[in-house]
Short mmCIF file of C-alpha atoms and ligand atoms in Angstrom, two decimals:
data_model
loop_
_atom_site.label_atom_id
_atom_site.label_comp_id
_atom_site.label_asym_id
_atom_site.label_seq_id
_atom_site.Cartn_x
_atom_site.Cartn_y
_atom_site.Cartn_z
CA UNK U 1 0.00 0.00 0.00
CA UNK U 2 1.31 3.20 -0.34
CA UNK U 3 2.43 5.67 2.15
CA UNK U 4 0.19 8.62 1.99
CA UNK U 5 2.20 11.30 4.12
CA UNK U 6 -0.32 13.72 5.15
CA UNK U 7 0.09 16.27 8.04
CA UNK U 8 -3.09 17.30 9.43
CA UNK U 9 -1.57 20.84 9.89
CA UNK U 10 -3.82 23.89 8.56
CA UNK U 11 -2.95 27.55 8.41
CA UNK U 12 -5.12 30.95 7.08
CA UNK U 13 -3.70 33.96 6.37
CA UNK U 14 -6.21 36.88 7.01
CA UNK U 15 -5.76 40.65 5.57
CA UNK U 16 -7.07 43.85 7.19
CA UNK U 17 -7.36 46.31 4.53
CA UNK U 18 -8.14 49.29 6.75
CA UNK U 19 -4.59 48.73 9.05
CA UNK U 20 -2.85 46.63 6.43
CA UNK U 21 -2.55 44.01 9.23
CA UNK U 22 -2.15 40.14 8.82
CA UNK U 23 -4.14 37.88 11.73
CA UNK U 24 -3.42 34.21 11.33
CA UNK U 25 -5.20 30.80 12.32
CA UNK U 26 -2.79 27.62 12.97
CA UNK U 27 -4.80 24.64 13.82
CA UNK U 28 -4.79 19.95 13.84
CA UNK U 29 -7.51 19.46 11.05
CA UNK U 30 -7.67 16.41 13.24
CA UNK U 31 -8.34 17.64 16.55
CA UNK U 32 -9.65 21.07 15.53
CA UNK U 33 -7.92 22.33 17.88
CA UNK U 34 -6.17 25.62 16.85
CA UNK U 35 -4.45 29.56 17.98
CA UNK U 36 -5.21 32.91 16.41
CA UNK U 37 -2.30 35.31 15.97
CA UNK U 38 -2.85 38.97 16.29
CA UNK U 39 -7.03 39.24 15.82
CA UNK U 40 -8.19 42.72 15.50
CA UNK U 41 -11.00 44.04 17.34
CA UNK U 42 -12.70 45.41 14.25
CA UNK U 43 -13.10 42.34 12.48
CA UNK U 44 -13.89 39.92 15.97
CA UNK U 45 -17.42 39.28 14.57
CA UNK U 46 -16.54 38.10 11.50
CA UNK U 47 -13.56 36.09 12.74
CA UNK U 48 -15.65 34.62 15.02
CA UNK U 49 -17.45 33.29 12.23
CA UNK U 50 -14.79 32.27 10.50
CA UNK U 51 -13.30 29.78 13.30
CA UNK U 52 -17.14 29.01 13.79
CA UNK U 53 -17.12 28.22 10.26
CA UNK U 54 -13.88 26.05 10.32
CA UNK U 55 -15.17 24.05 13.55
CA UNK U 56 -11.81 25.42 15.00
CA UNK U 57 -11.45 24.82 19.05
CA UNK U 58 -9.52 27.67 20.01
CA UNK U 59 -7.29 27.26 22.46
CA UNK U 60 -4.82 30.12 22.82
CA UNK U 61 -5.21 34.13 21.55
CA UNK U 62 -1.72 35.39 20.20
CA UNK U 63 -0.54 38.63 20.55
CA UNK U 64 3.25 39.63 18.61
CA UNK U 65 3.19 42.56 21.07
CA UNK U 66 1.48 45.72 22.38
CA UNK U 67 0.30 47.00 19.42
CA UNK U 68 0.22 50.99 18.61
CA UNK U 69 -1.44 51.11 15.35
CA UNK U 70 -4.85 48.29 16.10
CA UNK U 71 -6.67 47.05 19.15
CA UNK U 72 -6.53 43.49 19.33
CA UNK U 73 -9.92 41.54 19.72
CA UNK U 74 -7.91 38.91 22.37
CA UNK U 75 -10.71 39.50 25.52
CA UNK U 76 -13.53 39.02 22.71
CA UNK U 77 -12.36 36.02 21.88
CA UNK U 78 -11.50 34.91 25.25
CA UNK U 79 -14.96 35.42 26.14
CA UNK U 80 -16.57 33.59 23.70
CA UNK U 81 -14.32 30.46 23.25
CA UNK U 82 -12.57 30.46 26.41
CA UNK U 83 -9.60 30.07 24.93
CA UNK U 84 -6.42 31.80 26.52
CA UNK U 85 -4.55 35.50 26.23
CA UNK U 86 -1.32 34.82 25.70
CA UNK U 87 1.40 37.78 25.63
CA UNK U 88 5.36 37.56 25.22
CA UNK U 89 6.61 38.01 29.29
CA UNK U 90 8.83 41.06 28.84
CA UNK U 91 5.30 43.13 27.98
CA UNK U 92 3.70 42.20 31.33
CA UNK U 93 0.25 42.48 29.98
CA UNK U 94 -2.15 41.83 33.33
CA UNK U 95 -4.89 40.67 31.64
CA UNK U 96 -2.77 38.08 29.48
CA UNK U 97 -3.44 34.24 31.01
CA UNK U 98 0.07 33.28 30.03
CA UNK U 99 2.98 35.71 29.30
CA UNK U 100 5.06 32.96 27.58
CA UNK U 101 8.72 32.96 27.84
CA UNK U 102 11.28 32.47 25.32
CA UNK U 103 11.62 28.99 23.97
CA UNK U 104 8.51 27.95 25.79
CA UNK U 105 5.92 26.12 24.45
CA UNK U 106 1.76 26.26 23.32
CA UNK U 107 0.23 22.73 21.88
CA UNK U 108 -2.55 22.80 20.01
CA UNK U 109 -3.51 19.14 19.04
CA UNK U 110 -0.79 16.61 17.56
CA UNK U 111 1.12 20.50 17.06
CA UNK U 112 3.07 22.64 19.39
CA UNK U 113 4.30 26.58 18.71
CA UNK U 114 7.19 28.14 20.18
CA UNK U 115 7.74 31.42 21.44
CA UNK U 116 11.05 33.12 20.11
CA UNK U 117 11.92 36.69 22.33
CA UNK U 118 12.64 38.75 19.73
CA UNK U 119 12.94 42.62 21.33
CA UNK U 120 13.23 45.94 19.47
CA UNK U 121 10.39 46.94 17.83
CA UNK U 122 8.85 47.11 21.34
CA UNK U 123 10.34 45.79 24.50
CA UNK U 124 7.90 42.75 24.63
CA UNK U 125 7.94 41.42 20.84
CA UNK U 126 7.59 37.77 20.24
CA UNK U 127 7.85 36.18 17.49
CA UNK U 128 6.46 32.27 17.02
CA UNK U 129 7.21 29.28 15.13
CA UNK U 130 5.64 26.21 14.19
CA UNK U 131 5.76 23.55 11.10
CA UNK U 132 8.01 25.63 8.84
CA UNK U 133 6.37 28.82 9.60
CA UNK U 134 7.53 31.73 11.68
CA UNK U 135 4.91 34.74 12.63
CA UNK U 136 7.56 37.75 13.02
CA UNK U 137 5.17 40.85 13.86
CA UNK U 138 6.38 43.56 13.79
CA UNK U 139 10.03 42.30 14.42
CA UNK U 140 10.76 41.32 10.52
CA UNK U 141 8.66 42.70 7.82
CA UNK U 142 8.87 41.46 3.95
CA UNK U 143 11.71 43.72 3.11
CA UNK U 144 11.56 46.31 5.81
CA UNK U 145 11.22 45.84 10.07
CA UNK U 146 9.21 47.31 12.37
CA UNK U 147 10.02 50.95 13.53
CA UNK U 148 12.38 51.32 16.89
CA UNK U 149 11.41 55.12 18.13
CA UNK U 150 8.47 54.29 21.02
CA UNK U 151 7.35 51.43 23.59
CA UNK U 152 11.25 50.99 24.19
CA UNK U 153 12.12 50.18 20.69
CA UNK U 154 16.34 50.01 20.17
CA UNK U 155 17.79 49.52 17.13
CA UNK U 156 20.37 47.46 18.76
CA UNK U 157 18.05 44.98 20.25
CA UNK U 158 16.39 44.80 17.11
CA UNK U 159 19.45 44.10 15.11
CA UNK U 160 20.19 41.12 17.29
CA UNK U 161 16.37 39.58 17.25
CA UNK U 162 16.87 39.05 13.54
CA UNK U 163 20.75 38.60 13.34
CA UNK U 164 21.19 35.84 15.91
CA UNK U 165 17.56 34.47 16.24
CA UNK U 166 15.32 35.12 12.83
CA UNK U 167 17.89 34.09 10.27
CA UNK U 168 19.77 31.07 11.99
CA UNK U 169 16.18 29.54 11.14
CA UNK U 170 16.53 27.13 8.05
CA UNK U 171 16.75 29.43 4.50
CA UNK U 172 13.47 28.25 4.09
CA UNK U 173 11.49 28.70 6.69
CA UNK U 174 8.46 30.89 5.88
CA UNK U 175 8.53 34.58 7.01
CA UNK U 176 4.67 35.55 7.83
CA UNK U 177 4.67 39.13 9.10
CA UNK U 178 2.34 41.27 11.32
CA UNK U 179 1.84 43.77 8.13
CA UNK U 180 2.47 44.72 4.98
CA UNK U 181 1.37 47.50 2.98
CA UNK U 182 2.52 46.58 -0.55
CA UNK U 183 0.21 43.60 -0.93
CA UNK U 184 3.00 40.79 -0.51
CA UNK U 185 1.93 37.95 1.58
CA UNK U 186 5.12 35.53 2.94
CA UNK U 187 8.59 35.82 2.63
CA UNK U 188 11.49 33.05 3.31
CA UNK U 189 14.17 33.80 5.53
CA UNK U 190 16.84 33.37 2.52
CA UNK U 191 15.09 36.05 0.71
CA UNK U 192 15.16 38.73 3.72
CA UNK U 193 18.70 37.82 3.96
CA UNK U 194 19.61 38.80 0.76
CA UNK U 195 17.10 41.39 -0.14
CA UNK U 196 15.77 42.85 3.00
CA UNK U 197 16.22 46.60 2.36
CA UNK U 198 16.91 47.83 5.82
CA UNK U 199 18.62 44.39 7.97
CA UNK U 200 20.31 42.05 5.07
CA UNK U 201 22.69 39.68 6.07
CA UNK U 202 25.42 42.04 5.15
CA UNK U 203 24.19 45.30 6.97
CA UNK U 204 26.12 46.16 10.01
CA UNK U 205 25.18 47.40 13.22
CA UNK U 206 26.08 51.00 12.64
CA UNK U 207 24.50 51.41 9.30
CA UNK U 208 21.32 50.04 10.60
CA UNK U 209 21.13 52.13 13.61
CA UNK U 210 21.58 55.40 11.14
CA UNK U 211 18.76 53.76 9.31
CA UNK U 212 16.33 53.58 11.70
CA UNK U 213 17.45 56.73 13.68
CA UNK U 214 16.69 58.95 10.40
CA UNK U 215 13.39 57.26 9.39
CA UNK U 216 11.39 60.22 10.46
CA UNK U 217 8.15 58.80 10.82
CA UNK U 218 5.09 60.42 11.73
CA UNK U 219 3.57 58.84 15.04
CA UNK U 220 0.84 56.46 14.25
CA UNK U 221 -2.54 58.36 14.73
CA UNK U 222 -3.96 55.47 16.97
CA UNK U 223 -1.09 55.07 19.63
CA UNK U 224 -2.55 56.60 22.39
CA UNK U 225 -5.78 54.77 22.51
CA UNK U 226 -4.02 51.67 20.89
CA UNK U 227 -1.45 50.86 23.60
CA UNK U 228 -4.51 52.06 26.16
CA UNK U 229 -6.76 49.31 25.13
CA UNK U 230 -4.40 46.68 24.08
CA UNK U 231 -2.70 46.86 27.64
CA UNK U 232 -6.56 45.59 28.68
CA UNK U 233 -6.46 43.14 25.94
CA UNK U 234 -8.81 45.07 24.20
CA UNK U 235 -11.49 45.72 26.66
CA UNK U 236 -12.35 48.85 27.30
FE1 FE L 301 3.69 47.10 15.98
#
């Protein structure tokens, strides 16, 4: 008989037009059992559905990080699945159920994720992996990063989060970020490598830090009621 080598892994990729912001769904087509990744508060209805749709048991809510620029729908969700906040430890979130610590752990059936600490966008940014796929937020972005100037960004930190943790992954692990804003969808970590525009393999230290100290962006219009809200998880 032949071997039929099927993983009963399934993964969507969901766009927010308004914010430009990716939300993901990992979950065991098996079990049904399954984790959303950065969920937006504006679209919790019609995620709902979704995962309603899918027959997905959700077990854990995902946040990358504080966000400045969306408020995350994580307490909506907790509230009607029961599934579980989950937070990287350095942000300290209070309302998160677990602030997961790097290298540790979330299963979700015959699957497990892993937390990776990856600092500089914000203080708190995690990144996660599982089966081939690693969800950067805001840490790496398809040819760009996230921006260091508030929440205790550093260049430095940031530098190291990709340098020494992002790209030892394997060349072709899948890059799925927490935006974009040019329509691209996944990246691989050889292609950021080479063609990142702002951290490639071959920018140094210095040159990055000039980079990202002369961006001059304007502060996102949201920030203030943003952090606010997503510091409650989303619940006002
Ligand atoms: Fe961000």
């Amino acid at each position: 008989m032949d071997q039929i080598n099927k993983s009963n892994f399934e993964f969507r990729q969901i766009f927010d037009t308004k914010t430009c912001t990716f939300t993901y769904l990992v979950f065991d087509a098996e079990t049904r059992e399954g984790i959303i990744i950065d969920p937006i508060r504006e679209n919790f209805s019609k995620n709902l559905k979704y995962i309603e749709e899918l027959e997905i048991d959700l077990k854990y809510i995902v946040d990358t990080h504080v966000h400045a620029d969306h408020v995350t729908s994580s307490c909506f969700f907790k509230d009607a699945t029961g599934a579980k906040i989950v937070f990287g430890k350095i942000t300290e979130v209070k309302c998160a159920d677990i602030l997961i610590k790097d290298g540790e752990e979330l299963e979700f059936g015959s699957f497990s994720i892993r937390a990776i600490s990856t600092p500089g966008h914000t203080e708190g940014c995690t990144s996660f992996y599982t089966e081939g796929r690693l969800f950067t937020g805001d840490t790496l972005l398809i040819r760009s990063c996230g921006r260091t100037d508030f929440q205790n960004g550093d260049p430095v930190k940031l530098y190291e989060s990709v340098k020494k943790k992002l790209y030892l992954f394997p060349e072709d692990t899948l890059i799925y970020p927490g935006h974009d804003y040019s329509g691209r969808t996944v990246s691989t970590i050889i292609e950021e490598k080479k063609f990142n525009v702002r951290i490639s393999i071959n920018r140094t230290l210095k040159d990055f830090i000039l980079i990202m100290n002369t961006l001059d962006l304007p502060t996102p219009k949201m920030i203030d009621e943003a952090v606010k809200l997503n510091l409650k998880c989303g619940c006002s």
